[in-house]
PDB file of C-alpha atoms and ligand atoms in Angstrom:
ATOM      1  CA  UNK A   1      89.932 -61.099-246.315  1.00  0.00           C
ATOM      2  CA  UNK A   2      87.236 -60.647-243.709  1.00  0.00           C
ATOM      3  CA  UNK A   3      85.071 -57.561-243.599  1.00  0.00           C
ATOM      4  CA  UNK A   4      83.737 -56.372-240.265  1.00  0.00           C
ATOM      5  CA  UNK A   5      80.864 -54.324-238.957  1.00  0.00           C
ATOM      6  CA  UNK A   6      82.272 -52.609-235.859  1.00  0.00           C
ATOM      7  CA  UNK A   7      79.815 -51.561-233.196  1.00  0.00           C
ATOM      8  CA  UNK A   8      80.161 -49.405-230.151  1.00  0.00           C
ATOM      9  CA  UNK A   9      78.042 -50.749-227.268  1.00  0.00           C
ATOM     10  CA  UNK A  10      76.442 -48.083-225.055  1.00  0.00           C
ATOM     11  CA  UNK A  11      74.210 -45.841-227.129  1.00  0.00           C
ATOM     12  CA  UNK A  12      74.423 -48.149-230.142  1.00  0.00           C
ATOM     13  CA  UNK A  13      73.546 -51.691-229.030  1.00  0.00           C
ATOM     14  CA  UNK A  14      71.856 -50.658-225.789  1.00  0.00           C
ATOM     15  CA  UNK A  15      70.368 -47.393-224.591  1.00  0.00           C
ATOM     16  CA  UNK A  16      73.088 -45.319-222.935  1.00  0.00           C
ATOM     17  CA  UNK A  17      72.041 -44.892-219.322  1.00  0.00           C
ATOM     18  CA  UNK A  18      75.601 -44.108-218.166  1.00  0.00           C
ATOM     19  CA  UNK A  19      77.770 -46.984-216.948  1.00  0.00           C
ATOM     20  CA  UNK A  20      75.242 -49.713-217.653  1.00  0.00           C
ATOM     21  CA  UNK A  21      76.330 -52.910-215.935  1.00  0.00           C
ATOM     22  CA  UNK A  22      73.129 -54.717-214.943  1.00  0.00           C
ATOM     23  CA  UNK A  23      71.062 -56.954-217.179  1.00  0.00           C
ATOM     24  CA  UNK A  24      67.899 -55.199-215.939  1.00  0.00           C
ATOM     25  CA  UNK A  25      69.254 -51.886-217.296  1.00  0.00           C
ATOM     26  CA  UNK A  26      70.296 -53.323-220.664  1.00  0.00           C
ATOM     27  CA  UNK A  27      67.720 -52.158-223.172  1.00  0.00           C
ATOM     28  CA  UNK A  28      68.436 -52.887-226.838  1.00  0.00           C
ATOM     29  CA  UNK A  29      68.357 -49.984-229.275  1.00  0.00           C
ATOM     30  CA  UNK A  30      65.569 -50.259-231.817  1.00  0.00           C
ATOM     31  CA  UNK A  31      66.859 -51.461-235.188  1.00  0.00           C
ATOM     32  CA  UNK A  32      70.195 -52.810-234.024  1.00  0.00           C
ATOM     33  CA  UNK A  33      69.288 -56.405-234.856  1.00  0.00           C
ATOM     34  CA  UNK A  34      68.150 -55.362-238.331  1.00  0.00           C
ATOM     35  CA  UNK A  35      71.440 -53.614-239.049  1.00  0.00           C
ATOM     36  CA  UNK A  36      73.417 -56.621-237.811  1.00  0.00           C
ATOM     37  CA  UNK A  37      71.422 -59.095-239.868  1.00  0.00           C
ATOM     38  CA  UNK A  38      71.856 -56.897-242.943  1.00  0.00           C
ATOM     39  CA  UNK A  39      75.612 -56.804-242.406  1.00  0.00           C
ATOM     40  CA  UNK A  40      75.804 -60.497-241.666  1.00  0.00           C
ATOM     41  CA  UNK A  41      73.865 -61.453-244.784  1.00  0.00           C
ATOM     42  CA  UNK A  42      76.454 -59.600-246.840  1.00  0.00           C
ATOM     43  CA  UNK A  43      79.332 -61.475-245.238  1.00  0.00           C
ATOM     44  CA  UNK A  44      80.462 -59.024-242.572  1.00  0.00           C
ATOM     45  CA  UNK A  45      81.508 -60.362-239.182  1.00  0.00           C
ATOM     46  CA  UNK A  46      80.330 -58.301-236.233  1.00  0.00           C
ATOM     47  CA  UNK A  47      82.748 -56.912-233.675  1.00  0.00           C
ATOM     48  CA  UNK A  48      81.961 -54.866-230.574  1.00  0.00           C
ATOM     49  CA  UNK A  49      84.539 -52.342-229.339  1.00  0.00           C
ATOM     50  CA  UNK A  50      83.522 -50.550-226.160  1.00  0.00           C
ATOM     51  CA  UNK A  51      85.125 -48.174-223.671  1.00  0.00           C
ATOM     52  CA  UNK A  52      84.261 -49.432-220.188  1.00  0.00           C
ATOM     53  CA  UNK A  53      86.012 -46.999-217.880  1.00  0.00           C
ATOM     54  CA  UNK A  54      83.353 -47.737-215.260  1.00  0.00           C
ATOM     55  CA  UNK A  55      85.606 -50.668-214.362  1.00  0.00           C
ATOM     56  CA  UNK A  56      88.608 -48.421-213.603  1.00  0.00           C
ATOM     57  CA  UNK A  57      86.290 -46.005-211.814  1.00  0.00           C
ATOM     58  CA  UNK A  58      85.140 -48.844-209.550  1.00  0.00           C
ATOM     59  CA  UNK A  59      81.471 -48.634-210.568  1.00  0.00           C
ATOM     60  CA  UNK A  60      81.415 -52.295-211.606  1.00  0.00           C
ATOM     61  CA  UNK A  61      83.791 -55.209-212.064  1.00  0.00           C
ATOM     62  CA  UNK A  62      85.229 -57.196-214.941  1.00  0.00           C
ATOM     63  CA  UNK A  63      82.942 -59.996-213.800  1.00  0.00           C
ATOM     64  CA  UNK A  64      79.875 -57.749-214.051  1.00  0.00           C
ATOM     65  CA  UNK A  65      80.960 -56.788-217.551  1.00  0.00           C
ATOM     66  CA  UNK A  66      81.482 -60.441-218.521  1.00  0.00           C
ATOM     67  CA  UNK A  67      78.037 -61.430-217.234  1.00  0.00           C
ATOM     68  CA  UNK A  68      76.354 -58.628-219.120  1.00  0.00           C
ATOM     69  CA  UNK A  69      78.312 -59.518-222.258  1.00  0.00           C
ATOM     70  CA  UNK A  70      77.158 -63.149-222.024  1.00  0.00           C
ATOM     71  CA  UNK A  71      73.569 -61.931-221.749  1.00  0.00           C
ATOM     72  CA  UNK A  72      74.021 -59.600-224.721  1.00  0.00           C
ATOM     73  CA  UNK A  73      75.527 -62.332-226.900  1.00  0.00           C
ATOM     74  CA  UNK A  74      72.676 -64.696-226.014  1.00  0.00           C
ATOM     75  CA  UNK A  75      70.057 -62.119-226.977  1.00  0.00           C
ATOM     76  CA  UNK A  76      71.786 -61.500-230.316  1.00  0.00           C
ATOM     77  CA  UNK A  77      71.976 -65.227-230.940  1.00  0.00           C
ATOM     78  CA  UNK A  78      68.240 -65.643-230.306  1.00  0.00           C
ATOM     79  CA  UNK A  79      67.692 -63.172-233.125  1.00  0.00           C
ATOM     80  CA  UNK A  80      70.024 -64.865-235.553  1.00  0.00           C
ATOM     81  CA  UNK A  81      73.020 -62.591-235.033  1.00  0.00           C
ATOM     82  CA  UNK A  82      76.455 -63.916-234.201  1.00  0.00           C
ATOM     83  CA  UNK A  83      78.873 -61.470-232.581  1.00  0.00           C
ATOM     84  CA  UNK A  84      82.368 -62.619-233.533  1.00  0.00           C
ATOM     85  CA  UNK A  85      84.219 -60.805-230.751  1.00  0.00           C
ATOM     86  CA  UNK A  86      83.887 -58.202-228.019  1.00  0.00           C
ATOM     87  CA  UNK A  87      86.760 -55.863-227.138  1.00  0.00           C
ATOM     88  CA  UNK A  88      86.545 -53.607-224.128  1.00  0.00           C
ATOM     89  CA  UNK A  89      88.853 -51.072-222.550  1.00  0.00           C
ATOM     90  CA  UNK A  90      88.447 -50.927-218.757  1.00  0.00           C
ATOM     91  CA  UNK A  91      90.973 -48.096-218.356  1.00  0.00           C
ATOM     92  CA  UNK A  92      90.721 -44.313-218.148  1.00  0.00           C
ATOM     93  CA  UNK A  93      93.347 -43.883-220.821  1.00  0.00           C
ATOM     94  CA  UNK A  94      95.777 -45.830-222.959  1.00  0.00           C
ATOM     95  CA  UNK A  95      96.065 -47.067-226.541  1.00  0.00           C
ATOM     96  CA  UNK A  96      92.827 -49.066-226.414  1.00  0.00           C
ATOM     97  CA  UNK A  97      90.596 -46.321-225.102  1.00  0.00           C
ATOM     98  CA  UNK A  98      88.710 -44.640-227.905  1.00  0.00           C
ATOM     99  CA  UNK A  99      89.439 -42.232-229.609  1.00  0.00           C
ATOM    100  CA  UNK A 100      92.633 -44.300-229.751  1.00  0.00           C
ATOM    101  CA  UNK A 101      92.425 -47.153-232.255  1.00  0.00           C
ATOM    102  CA  UNK A 102      93.880 -50.012-230.156  1.00  0.00           C
ATOM    103  CA  UNK A 103      90.794 -52.215-229.949  1.00  0.00           C
ATOM    104  CA  UNK A 104      90.187 -51.914-233.680  1.00  0.00           C
ATOM    105  CA  UNK A 105      93.774 -52.807-234.466  1.00  0.00           C
ATOM    106  CA  UNK A 106      93.616 -55.855-232.186  1.00  0.00           C
ATOM    107  CA  UNK A 107      90.425 -56.954-233.916  1.00  0.00           C
ATOM    108  CA  UNK A 108      92.052 -56.428-237.300  1.00  0.00           C
ATOM    109  CA  UNK A 109      95.010 -58.610-236.397  1.00  0.00           C
ATOM    110  CA  UNK A 110      93.017 -61.320-234.628  1.00  0.00           C
ATOM    111  CA  UNK A 111      90.401 -61.703-237.371  1.00  0.00           C
ATOM    112  CA  UNK A 112      92.442 -60.610-240.393  1.00  0.00           C
ATOM    113  CA  UNK A 113      90.029 -57.825-241.182  1.00  0.00           C
ATOM    114  CA  UNK A 114      90.198 -55.721-244.313  1.00  0.00           C
ATOM    115  CA  UNK A 115      89.625 -52.356-242.641  1.00  0.00           C
ATOM    116  CA  UNK A 116      89.194 -50.426-245.885  1.00  0.00           C
ATOM    117  CA  UNK A 117      86.179 -52.627-246.701  1.00  0.00           C
ATOM    118  CA  UNK A 118      84.696 -52.541-243.215  1.00  0.00           C
ATOM    119  CA  UNK A 119      81.994 -50.398-241.583  1.00  0.00           C
ATOM    120  CA  UNK A 120      81.591 -48.841-238.147  1.00  0.00           C
ATOM    121  CA  UNK A 121      78.656 -47.506-236.148  1.00  0.00           C
ATOM    122  CA  UNK A 122      79.135 -45.332-233.070  1.00  0.00           C
ATOM    123  CA  UNK A 123      77.271 -42.650-231.175  1.00  0.00           C
ATOM    124  CA  UNK A 124      80.219 -40.400-230.305  1.00  0.00           C
ATOM    125  CA  UNK A 125      82.837 -38.650-232.364  1.00  0.00           C
ATOM    126  CA  UNK A 126      85.470 -40.634-230.495  1.00  0.00           C
ATOM    127  CA  UNK A 127      84.033 -43.879-231.909  1.00  0.00           C
ATOM    128  CA  UNK A 128      84.403 -42.505-235.419  1.00  0.00           C
ATOM    129  CA  UNK A 129      87.890 -41.227-234.715  1.00  0.00           C
ATOM    130  CA  UNK A 130      89.085 -44.584-233.364  1.00  0.00           C
ATOM    131  CA  UNK A 131      87.672 -46.488-236.338  1.00  0.00           C
ATOM    132  CA  UNK A 132      89.084 -43.954-238.816  1.00  0.00           C
ATOM    133  CA  UNK A 133      92.530 -44.076-237.269  1.00  0.00           C
ATOM    134  CA  UNK A 134      92.452 -47.880-237.637  1.00  0.00           C
ATOM    135  CA  UNK A 135      91.653 -47.535-241.334  1.00  0.00           C
ATOM    136  CA  UNK A 136      87.859 -47.874-241.457  1.00  0.00           C
ATOM    137  CA  UNK A 137      86.536 -45.496-244.102  1.00  0.00           C
ATOM    138  CA  UNK A 138      82.762 -46.107-243.927  1.00  0.00           C
ATOM    139  CA  UNK A 139      81.730 -44.761-240.562  1.00  0.00           C
ATOM    140  CA  UNK A 140      78.231 -44.029-239.309  1.00  0.00           C
ATOM    141  CA  UNK A 141      77.218 -41.884-236.358  1.00  0.00           C
ATOM    142  CA  UNK A 142      73.954 -42.660-234.600  1.00  0.00           C
ATOM    143  CA  UNK A 143      72.517 -39.261-233.764  1.00  0.00           C
ATOM    144  CA  UNK A 144      69.301 -37.298-233.711  1.00  0.00           C
ATOM    145  CA  UNK A 145      70.848 -34.423-235.631  1.00  0.00           C
ATOM    146  CA  UNK A 146      70.922 -34.917-239.373  1.00  0.00           C
ATOM    147  CA  UNK A 147      74.051 -34.401-241.356  1.00  0.00           C
ATOM    148  CA  UNK A 148      77.081 -35.838-242.991  1.00  0.00           C
ATOM    149  CA  UNK A 149      80.712 -34.905-242.845  1.00  0.00           C
ATOM    150  CA  UNK A 150      83.753 -36.191-244.658  1.00  0.00           C
ATOM    151  CA  UNK A 151      84.396 -38.526-241.729  1.00  0.00           C
ATOM    152  CA  UNK A 152      80.961 -40.074-241.290  1.00  0.00           C
ATOM    153  CA  UNK A 153      77.298 -40.265-242.246  1.00  0.00           C
ATOM    154  CA  UNK A 154      74.593 -39.731-239.653  1.00  0.00           C
ATOM    155  CA  UNK A 155      71.732 -42.166-239.080  1.00  0.00           C
ATOM    156  CA  UNK A 156      68.837 -41.705-236.663  1.00  0.00           C
ATOM    157  CA  UNK A 157      68.386 -45.479-236.283  1.00  0.00           C
ATOM    158  CA  UNK A 158      70.661 -48.430-237.047  1.00  0.00           C
ATOM    159  CA  UNK A 159      67.809 -49.671-239.202  1.00  0.00           C
ATOM    160  CA  UNK A 160      68.537 -46.935-241.778  1.00  0.00           C
ATOM    161  CA  UNK A 161      71.929 -48.375-242.606  1.00  0.00           C
ATOM    162  CA  UNK A 162      70.706 -51.075-244.957  1.00  0.00           C
ATOM    163  CA  UNK A 163      68.555 -48.645-246.952  1.00  0.00           C
ATOM    164  CA  UNK A 164      71.543 -46.314-247.243  1.00  0.00           C
ATOM    165  CA  UNK A 165      73.564 -49.115-248.781  1.00  0.00           C
ATOM    166  CA  UNK A 166      75.980 -49.137-245.873  1.00  0.00           C
ATOM    167  CA  UNK A 167      76.915 -52.747-246.563  1.00  0.00           C
ATOM    168  CA  UNK A 168      76.807 -52.665-250.340  1.00  0.00           C
ATOM    169  CA  UNK A 169      80.214 -51.774-251.664  1.00  0.00           C
TER     170      UNK A 169
HETATM  171 MG1   MG B   1      78.591 -45.050-227.010  1.00  0.00          MG
END
């Protein structure tokens, strides 16, 4: 079965500047390509699951999101990283909006993912909660404050994940 490395987008792939929807505002987080390449080299597919309530709020459109996603995928590809799929929730609530696990469950079913052998990286507790509720056990929180709980380990940069053995199990 497939193993996945689940990524949140804003605050994990790109700097969170609140409702980012323009290519000119999309600034990659330092170390994100390293973490993805490390995961990929160990056979993980990479999946993005992102709340995008800015669409429901009318800040930007599905088309804006699609354009930015195409840009993001191209930049990953240039650096040798293939993103297998991108799930987004445009709504203000519902089963797909994190902390609900809907997007993770859809990914699981579409890609036949072994959730117990998968890994997630988020920058909010709700990312961890969504992944956990979908059965992901190895969850990482990108945060400046050090620490570790039963639910997740904290990293200050995605780059730390490989050294921590995040993909070696
Ligand atoms: Mg985020």
